[in-house]
PDB file of C-alpha atoms in Angstrom:
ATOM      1  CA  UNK A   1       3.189  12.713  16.061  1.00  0.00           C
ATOM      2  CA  UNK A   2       1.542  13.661  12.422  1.00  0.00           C
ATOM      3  CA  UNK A   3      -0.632  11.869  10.735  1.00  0.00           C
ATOM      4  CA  UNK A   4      -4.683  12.212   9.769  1.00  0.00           C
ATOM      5  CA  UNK A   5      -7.735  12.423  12.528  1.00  0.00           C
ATOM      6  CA  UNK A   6     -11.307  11.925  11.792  1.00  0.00           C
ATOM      7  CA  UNK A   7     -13.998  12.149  13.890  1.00  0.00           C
ATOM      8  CA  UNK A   8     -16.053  10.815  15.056  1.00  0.00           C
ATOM      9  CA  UNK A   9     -15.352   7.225  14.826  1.00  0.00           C
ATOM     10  CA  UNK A  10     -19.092   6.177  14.471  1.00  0.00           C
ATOM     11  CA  UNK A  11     -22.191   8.032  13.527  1.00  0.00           C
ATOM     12  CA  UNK A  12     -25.484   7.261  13.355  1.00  0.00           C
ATOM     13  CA  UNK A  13     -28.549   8.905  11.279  1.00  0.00           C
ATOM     14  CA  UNK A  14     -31.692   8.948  10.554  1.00  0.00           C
ATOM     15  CA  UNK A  15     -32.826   9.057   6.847  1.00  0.00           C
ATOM     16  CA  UNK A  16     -32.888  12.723   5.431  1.00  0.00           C
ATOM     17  CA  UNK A  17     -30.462  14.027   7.842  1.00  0.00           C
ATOM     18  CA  UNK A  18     -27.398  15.637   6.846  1.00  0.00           C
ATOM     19  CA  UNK A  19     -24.427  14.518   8.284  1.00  0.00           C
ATOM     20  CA  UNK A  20     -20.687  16.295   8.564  1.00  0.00           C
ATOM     21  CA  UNK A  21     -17.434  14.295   8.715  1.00  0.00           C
ATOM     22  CA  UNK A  22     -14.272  15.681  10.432  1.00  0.00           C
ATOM     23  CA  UNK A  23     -11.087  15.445   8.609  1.00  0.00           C
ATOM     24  CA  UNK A  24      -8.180  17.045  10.385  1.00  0.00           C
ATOM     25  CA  UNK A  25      -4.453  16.703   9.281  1.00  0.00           C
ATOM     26  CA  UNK A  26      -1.215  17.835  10.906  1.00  0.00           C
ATOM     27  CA  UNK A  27       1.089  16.677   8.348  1.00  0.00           C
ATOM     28  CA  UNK A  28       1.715  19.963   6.194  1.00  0.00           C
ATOM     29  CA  UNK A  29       0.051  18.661   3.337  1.00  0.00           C
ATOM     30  CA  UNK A  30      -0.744  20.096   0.213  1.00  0.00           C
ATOM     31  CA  UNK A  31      -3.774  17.535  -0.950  1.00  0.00           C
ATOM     32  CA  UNK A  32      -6.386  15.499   0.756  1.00  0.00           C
ATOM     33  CA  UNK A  33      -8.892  12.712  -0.456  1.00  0.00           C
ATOM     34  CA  UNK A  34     -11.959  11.212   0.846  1.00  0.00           C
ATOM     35  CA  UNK A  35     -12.769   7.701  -0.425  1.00  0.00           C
ATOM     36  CA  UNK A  36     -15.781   5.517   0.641  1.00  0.00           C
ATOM     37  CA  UNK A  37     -15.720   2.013   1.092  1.00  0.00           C
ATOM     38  CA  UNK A  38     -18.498  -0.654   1.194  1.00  0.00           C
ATOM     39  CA  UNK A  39     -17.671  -4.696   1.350  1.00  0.00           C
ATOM     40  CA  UNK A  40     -16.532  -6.476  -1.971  1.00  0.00           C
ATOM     41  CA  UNK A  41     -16.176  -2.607  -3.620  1.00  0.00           C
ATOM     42  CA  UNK A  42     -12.650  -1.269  -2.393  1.00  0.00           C
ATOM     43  CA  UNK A  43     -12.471   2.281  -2.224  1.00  0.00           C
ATOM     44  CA  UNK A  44     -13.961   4.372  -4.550  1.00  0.00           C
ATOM     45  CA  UNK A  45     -12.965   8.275  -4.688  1.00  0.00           C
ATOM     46  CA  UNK A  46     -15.999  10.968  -3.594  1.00  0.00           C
ATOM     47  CA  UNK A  47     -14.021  14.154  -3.840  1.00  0.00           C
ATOM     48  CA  UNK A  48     -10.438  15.327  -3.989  1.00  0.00           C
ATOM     49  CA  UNK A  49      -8.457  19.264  -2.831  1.00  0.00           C
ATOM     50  CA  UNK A  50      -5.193  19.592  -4.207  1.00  0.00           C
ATOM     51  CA  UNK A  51      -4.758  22.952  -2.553  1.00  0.00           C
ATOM     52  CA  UNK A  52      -6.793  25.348  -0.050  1.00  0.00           C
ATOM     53  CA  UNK A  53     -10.529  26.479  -1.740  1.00  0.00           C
ATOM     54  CA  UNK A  54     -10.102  24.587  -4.407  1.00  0.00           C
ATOM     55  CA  UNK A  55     -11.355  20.527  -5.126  1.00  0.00           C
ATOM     56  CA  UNK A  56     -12.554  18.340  -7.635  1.00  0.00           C
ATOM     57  CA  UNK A  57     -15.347  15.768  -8.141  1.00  0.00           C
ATOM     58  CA  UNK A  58     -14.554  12.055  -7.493  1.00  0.00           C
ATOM     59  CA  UNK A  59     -16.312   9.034  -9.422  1.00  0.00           C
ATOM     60  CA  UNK A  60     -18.853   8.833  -6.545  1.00  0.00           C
ATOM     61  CA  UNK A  61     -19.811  12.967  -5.848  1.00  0.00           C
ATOM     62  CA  UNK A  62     -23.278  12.906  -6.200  1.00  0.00           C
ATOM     63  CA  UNK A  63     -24.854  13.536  -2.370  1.00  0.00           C
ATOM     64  CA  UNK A  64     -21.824  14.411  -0.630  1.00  0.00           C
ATOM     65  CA  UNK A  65     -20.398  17.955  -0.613  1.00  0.00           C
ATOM     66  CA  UNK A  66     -16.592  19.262   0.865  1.00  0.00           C
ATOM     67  CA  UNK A  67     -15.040  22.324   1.617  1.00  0.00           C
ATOM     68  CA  UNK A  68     -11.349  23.112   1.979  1.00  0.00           C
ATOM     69  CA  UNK A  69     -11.550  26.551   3.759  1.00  0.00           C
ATOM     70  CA  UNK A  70      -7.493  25.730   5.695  1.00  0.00           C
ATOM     71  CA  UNK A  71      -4.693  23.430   4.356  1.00  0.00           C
ATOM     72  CA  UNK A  72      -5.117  20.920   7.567  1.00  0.00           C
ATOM     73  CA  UNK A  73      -9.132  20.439   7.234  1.00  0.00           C
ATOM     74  CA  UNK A  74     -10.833  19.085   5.001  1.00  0.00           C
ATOM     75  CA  UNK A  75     -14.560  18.218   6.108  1.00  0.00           C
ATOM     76  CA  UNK A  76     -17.229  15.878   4.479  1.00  0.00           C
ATOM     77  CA  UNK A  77     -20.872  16.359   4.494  1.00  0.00           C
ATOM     78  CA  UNK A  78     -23.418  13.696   3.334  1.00  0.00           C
ATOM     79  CA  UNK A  79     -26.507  14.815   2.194  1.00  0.00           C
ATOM     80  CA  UNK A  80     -29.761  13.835   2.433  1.00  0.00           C
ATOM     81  CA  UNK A  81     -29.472  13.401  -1.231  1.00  0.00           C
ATOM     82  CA  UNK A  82     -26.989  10.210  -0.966  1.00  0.00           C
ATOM     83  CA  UNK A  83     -29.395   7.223  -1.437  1.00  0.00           C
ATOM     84  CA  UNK A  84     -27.161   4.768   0.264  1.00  0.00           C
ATOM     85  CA  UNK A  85     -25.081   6.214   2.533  1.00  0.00           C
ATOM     86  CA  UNK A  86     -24.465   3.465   5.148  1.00  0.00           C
ATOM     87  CA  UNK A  87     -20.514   2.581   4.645  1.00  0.00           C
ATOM     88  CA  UNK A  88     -16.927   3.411   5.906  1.00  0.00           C
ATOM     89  CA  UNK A  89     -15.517   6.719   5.515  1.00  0.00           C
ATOM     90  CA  UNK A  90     -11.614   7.313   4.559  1.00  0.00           C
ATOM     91  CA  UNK A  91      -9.476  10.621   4.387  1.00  0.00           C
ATOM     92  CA  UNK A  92      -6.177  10.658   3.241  1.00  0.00           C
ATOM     93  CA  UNK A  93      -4.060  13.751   2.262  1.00  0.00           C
ATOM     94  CA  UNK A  94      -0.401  13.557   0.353  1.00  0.00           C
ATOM     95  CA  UNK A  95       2.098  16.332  -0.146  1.00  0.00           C
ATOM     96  CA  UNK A  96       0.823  17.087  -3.479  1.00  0.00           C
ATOM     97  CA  UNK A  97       1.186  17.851  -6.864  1.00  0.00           C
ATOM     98  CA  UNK A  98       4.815  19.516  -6.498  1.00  0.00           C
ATOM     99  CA  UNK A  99       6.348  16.893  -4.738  1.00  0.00           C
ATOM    100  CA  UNK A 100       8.162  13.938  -5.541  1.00  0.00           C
ATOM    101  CA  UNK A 101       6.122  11.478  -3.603  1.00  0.00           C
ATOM    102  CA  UNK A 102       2.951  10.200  -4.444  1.00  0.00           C
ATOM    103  CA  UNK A 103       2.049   8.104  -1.285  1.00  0.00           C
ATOM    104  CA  UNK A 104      -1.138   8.422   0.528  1.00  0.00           C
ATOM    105  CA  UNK A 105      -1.314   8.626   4.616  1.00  0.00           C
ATOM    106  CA  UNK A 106      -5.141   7.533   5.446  1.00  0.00           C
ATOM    107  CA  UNK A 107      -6.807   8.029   8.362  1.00  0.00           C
ATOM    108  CA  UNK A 108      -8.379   5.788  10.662  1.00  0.00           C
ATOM    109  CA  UNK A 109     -12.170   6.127   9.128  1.00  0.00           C
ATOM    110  CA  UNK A 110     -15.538   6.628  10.170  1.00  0.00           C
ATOM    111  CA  UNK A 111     -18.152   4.637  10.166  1.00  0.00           C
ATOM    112  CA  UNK A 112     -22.011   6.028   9.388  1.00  0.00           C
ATOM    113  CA  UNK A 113     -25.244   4.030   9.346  1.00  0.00           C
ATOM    114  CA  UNK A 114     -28.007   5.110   8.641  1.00  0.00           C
ATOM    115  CA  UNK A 115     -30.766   4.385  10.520  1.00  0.00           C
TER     116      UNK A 115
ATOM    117  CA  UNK B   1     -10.112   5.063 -17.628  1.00  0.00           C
ATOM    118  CA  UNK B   2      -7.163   3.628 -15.092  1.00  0.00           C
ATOM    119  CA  UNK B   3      -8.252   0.249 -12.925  1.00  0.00           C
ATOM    120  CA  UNK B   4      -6.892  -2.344 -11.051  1.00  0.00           C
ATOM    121  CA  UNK B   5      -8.189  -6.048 -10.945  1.00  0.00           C
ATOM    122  CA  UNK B   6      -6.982  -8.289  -8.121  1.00  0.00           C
ATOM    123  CA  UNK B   7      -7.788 -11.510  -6.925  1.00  0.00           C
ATOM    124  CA  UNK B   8     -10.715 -12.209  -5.161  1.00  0.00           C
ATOM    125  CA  UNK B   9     -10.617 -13.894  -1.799  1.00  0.00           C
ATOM    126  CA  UNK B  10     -11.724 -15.005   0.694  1.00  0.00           C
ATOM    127  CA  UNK B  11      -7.519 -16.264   1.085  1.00  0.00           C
ATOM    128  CA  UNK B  12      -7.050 -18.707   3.992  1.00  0.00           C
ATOM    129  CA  UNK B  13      -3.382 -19.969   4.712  1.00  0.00           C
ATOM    130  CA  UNK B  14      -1.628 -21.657   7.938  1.00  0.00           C
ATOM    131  CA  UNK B  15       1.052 -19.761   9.522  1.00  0.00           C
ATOM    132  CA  UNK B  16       4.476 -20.112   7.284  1.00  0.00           C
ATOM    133  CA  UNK B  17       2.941 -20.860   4.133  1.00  0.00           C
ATOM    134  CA  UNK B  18       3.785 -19.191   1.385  1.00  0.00           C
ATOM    135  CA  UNK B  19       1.572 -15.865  -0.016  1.00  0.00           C
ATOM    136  CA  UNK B  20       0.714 -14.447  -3.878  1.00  0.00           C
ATOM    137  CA  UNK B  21      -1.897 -11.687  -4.377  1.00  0.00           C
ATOM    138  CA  UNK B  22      -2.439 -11.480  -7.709  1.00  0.00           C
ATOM    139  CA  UNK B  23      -2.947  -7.752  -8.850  1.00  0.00           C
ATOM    140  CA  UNK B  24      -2.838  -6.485 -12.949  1.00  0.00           C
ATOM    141  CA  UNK B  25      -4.092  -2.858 -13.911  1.00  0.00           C
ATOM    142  CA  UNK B  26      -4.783  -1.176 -17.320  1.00  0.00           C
ATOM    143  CA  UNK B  27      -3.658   2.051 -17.172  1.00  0.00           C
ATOM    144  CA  UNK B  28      -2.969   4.353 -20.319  1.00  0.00           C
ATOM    145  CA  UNK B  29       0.525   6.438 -19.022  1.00  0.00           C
ATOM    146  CA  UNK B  30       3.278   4.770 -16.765  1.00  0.00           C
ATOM    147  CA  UNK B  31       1.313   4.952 -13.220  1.00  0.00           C
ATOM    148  CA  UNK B  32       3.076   3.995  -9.669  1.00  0.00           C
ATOM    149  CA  UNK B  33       2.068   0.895  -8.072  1.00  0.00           C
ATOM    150  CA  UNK B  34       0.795   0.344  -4.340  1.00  0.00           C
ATOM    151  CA  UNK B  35      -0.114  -2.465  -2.202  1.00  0.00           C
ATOM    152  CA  UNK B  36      -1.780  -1.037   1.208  1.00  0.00           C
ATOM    153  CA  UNK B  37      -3.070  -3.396   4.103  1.00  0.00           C
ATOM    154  CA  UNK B  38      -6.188  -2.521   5.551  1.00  0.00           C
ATOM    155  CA  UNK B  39      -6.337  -4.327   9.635  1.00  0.00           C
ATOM    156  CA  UNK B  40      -9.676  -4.876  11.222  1.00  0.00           C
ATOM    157  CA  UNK B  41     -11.325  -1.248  11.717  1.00  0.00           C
ATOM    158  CA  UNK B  42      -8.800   0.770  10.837  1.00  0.00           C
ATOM    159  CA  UNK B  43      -7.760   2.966   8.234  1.00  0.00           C
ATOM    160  CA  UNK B  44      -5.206   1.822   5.488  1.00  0.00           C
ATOM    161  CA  UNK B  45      -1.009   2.319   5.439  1.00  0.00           C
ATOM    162  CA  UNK B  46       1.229   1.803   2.666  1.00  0.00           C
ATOM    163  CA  UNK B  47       2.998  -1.715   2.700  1.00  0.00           C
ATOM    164  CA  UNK B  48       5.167  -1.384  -0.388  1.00  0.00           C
ATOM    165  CA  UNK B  49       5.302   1.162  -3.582  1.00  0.00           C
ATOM    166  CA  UNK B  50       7.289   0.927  -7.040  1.00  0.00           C
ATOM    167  CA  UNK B  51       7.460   3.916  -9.471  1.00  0.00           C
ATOM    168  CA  UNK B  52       8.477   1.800 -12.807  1.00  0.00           C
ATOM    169  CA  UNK B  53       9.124  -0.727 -14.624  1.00  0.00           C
ATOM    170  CA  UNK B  54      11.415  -4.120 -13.412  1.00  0.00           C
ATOM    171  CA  UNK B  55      11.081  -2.115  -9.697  1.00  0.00           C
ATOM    172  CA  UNK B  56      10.813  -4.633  -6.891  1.00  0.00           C
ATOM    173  CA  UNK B  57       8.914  -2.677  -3.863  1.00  0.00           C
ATOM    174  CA  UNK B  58       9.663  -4.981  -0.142  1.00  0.00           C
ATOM    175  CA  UNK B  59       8.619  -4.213   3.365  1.00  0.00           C
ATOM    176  CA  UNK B  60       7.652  -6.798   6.418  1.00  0.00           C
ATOM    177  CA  UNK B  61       9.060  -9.443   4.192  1.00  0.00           C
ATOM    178  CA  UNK B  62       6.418  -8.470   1.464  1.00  0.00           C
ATOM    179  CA  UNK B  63       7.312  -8.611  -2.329  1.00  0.00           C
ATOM    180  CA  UNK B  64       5.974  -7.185  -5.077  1.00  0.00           C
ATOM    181  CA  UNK B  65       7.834  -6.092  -8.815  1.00  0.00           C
ATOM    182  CA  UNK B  66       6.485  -3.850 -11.231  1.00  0.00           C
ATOM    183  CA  UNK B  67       5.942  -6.095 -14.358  1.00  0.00           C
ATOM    184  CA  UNK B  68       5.018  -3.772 -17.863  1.00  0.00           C
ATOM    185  CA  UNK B  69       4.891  -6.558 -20.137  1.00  0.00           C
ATOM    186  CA  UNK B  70       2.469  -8.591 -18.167  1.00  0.00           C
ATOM    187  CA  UNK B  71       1.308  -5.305 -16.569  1.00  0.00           C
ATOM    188  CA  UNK B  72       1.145  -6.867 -13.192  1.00  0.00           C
ATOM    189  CA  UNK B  73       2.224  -6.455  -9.469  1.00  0.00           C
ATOM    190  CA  UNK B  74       1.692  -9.536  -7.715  1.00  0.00           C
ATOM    191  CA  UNK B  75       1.794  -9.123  -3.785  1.00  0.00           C
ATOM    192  CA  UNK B  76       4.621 -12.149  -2.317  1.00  0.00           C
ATOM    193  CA  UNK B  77       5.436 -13.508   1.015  1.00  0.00           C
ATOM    194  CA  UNK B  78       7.851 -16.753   1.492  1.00  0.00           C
ATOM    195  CA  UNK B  79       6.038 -17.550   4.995  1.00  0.00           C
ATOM    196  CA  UNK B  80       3.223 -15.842   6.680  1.00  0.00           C
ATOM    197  CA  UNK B  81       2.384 -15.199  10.472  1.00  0.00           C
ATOM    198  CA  UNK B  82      -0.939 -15.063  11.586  1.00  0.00           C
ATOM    199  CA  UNK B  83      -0.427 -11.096  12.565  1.00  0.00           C
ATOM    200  CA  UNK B  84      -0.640 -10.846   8.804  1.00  0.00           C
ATOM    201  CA  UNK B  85      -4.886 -11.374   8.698  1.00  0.00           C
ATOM    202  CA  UNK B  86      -5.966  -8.342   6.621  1.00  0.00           C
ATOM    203  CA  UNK B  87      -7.486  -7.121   3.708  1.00  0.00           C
ATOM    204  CA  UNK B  88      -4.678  -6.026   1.091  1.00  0.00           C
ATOM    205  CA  UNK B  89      -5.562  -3.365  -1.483  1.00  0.00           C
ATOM    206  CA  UNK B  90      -3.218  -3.200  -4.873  1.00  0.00           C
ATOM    207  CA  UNK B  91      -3.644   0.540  -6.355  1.00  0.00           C
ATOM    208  CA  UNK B  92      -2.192   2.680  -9.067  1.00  0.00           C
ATOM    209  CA  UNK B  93      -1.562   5.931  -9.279  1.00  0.00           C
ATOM    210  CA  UNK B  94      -0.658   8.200 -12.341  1.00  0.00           C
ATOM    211  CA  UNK B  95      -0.141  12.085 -11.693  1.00  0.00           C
ATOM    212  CA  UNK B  96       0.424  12.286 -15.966  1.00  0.00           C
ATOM    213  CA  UNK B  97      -2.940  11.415 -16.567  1.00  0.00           C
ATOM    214  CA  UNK B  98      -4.648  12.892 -13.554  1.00  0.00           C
ATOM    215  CA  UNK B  99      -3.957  16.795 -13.547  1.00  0.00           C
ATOM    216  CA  UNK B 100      -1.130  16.115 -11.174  1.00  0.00           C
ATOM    217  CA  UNK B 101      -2.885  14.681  -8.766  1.00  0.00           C
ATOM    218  CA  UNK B 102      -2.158  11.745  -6.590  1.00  0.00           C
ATOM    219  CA  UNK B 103      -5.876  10.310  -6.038  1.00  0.00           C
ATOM    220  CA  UNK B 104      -5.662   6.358  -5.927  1.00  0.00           C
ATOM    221  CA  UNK B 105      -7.462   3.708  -8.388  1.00  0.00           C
ATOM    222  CA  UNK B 106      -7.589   0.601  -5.653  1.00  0.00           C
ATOM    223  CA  UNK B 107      -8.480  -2.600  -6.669  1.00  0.00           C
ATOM    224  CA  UNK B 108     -11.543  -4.301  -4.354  1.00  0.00           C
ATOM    225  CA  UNK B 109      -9.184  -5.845  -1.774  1.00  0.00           C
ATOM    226  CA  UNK B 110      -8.356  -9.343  -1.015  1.00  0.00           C
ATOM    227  CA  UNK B 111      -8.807 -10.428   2.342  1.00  0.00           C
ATOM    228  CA  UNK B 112      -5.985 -12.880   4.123  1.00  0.00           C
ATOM    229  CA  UNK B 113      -6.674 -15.318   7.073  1.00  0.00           C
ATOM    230  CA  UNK B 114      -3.519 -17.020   8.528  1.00  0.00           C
ATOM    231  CA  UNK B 115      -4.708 -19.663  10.940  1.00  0.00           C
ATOM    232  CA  UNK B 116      -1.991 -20.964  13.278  1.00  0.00           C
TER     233      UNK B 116
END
């Protein structure tokens, strides 16, 4: 079946650690999203890859860094620089700008705390 | 810039009652509209989508129509079941506006209790 796998599911850290969240997708898609969530907040975009080795700042960017080195992967690394970065991780990916759908298939999230 | 403002909860009902999630958005082209249910630790699917204006998106019994003069898209359901408890998120998206891409504005969820 396709869909969207992160890993791992929960993740603990101690403060000044860096910190590198899988994002894995089998779906033959073009772009993929990471959002962050945090209670009473919704989602809130950190960074954004419409195609391989290429992405784009969110509204939140500042601490977290991406790469987008294959079309499936799509990894998210949280720097010691993030001042609060205890919340609940979310990938997506879509098919992409050349496409006639614009419907995002999330993943299942992962959850750091910082210790 | 594009946002979406939609009710706040806490939203408790009993099982069959009847469901509206309010949702409006500013937005300055002609974005799609999303709802997407979030269930206890998990990720979040699409429940229903409309691309314009007068559109009526429906899934699992869930209604919502894309309204431009009121610029709304209020989330419906004649009688919820308690397999229903979940945080719903409204969201817009507008490729026009946003280089093409299909990144989401989501509103700050509501969350839904249906007690039996």
């Amino acid at each position: 079946d396709g869909g969207i796998t992160q890993s791992p599911k929960y993740l603990f850290r101690k403060e000044g650690q860096n910190v590198t969240l899988s994002c894995e997708q089998n779906l033959n898609h073009d772009a993929m999203y990471w959002y962050r969530q945090d209670p009473g907040q919704g989602l809130r975009l950190i960074y954004y890859s419409q195609i391989v080795n290429d992405f784009q700042k969110g509204d939140i960017a500042e601490g977290y860094s991406v790469s987008r080195e294959k079309k499936e992967s799509f990894p998210l690394t949280v720097t010691s620089a993030q001042k609060n970065p205890t919340a609940f991780y979310l990938c997506a990916s879509s098919l992409g700008r050349n496409s006639g759908a614009n419907v995002l298939t999330f993943g299942a999230g992962s959850r750091l705390t910082v210790l | 810039g594009d946002s979406v403002t939609q009710m706040e909860g806490p939203v408790t009902l009993s099982e069959e009652a009847f469901l509206t999630i309010n949702c409006t958005y500013t937005a300055t082209g002609y974005p799609s509209l999303f709802w997407y249910v979030q269930y206890p630790g998990e990720g979040l699917q699409l429940l229903l989508k409309a691309t314009k204006a007068d559109d009526k998106g429906s899934n699992k019994g869930f209604e919502a129509t894309y309204r431009k003069e009121t610029t709304s898209f209020h989330l419906e359901k004649g009688s919820v079941q308690v397999s229903d408890s979940a945080v719903y998120f409204c969201a817009l998206s507008d490729r026009r506006t946003q280089g093409g891409s299909e990144k989401l504005v989501f509103g700050k969820g509501t969350k839904l209790t249906v007690n039996p």
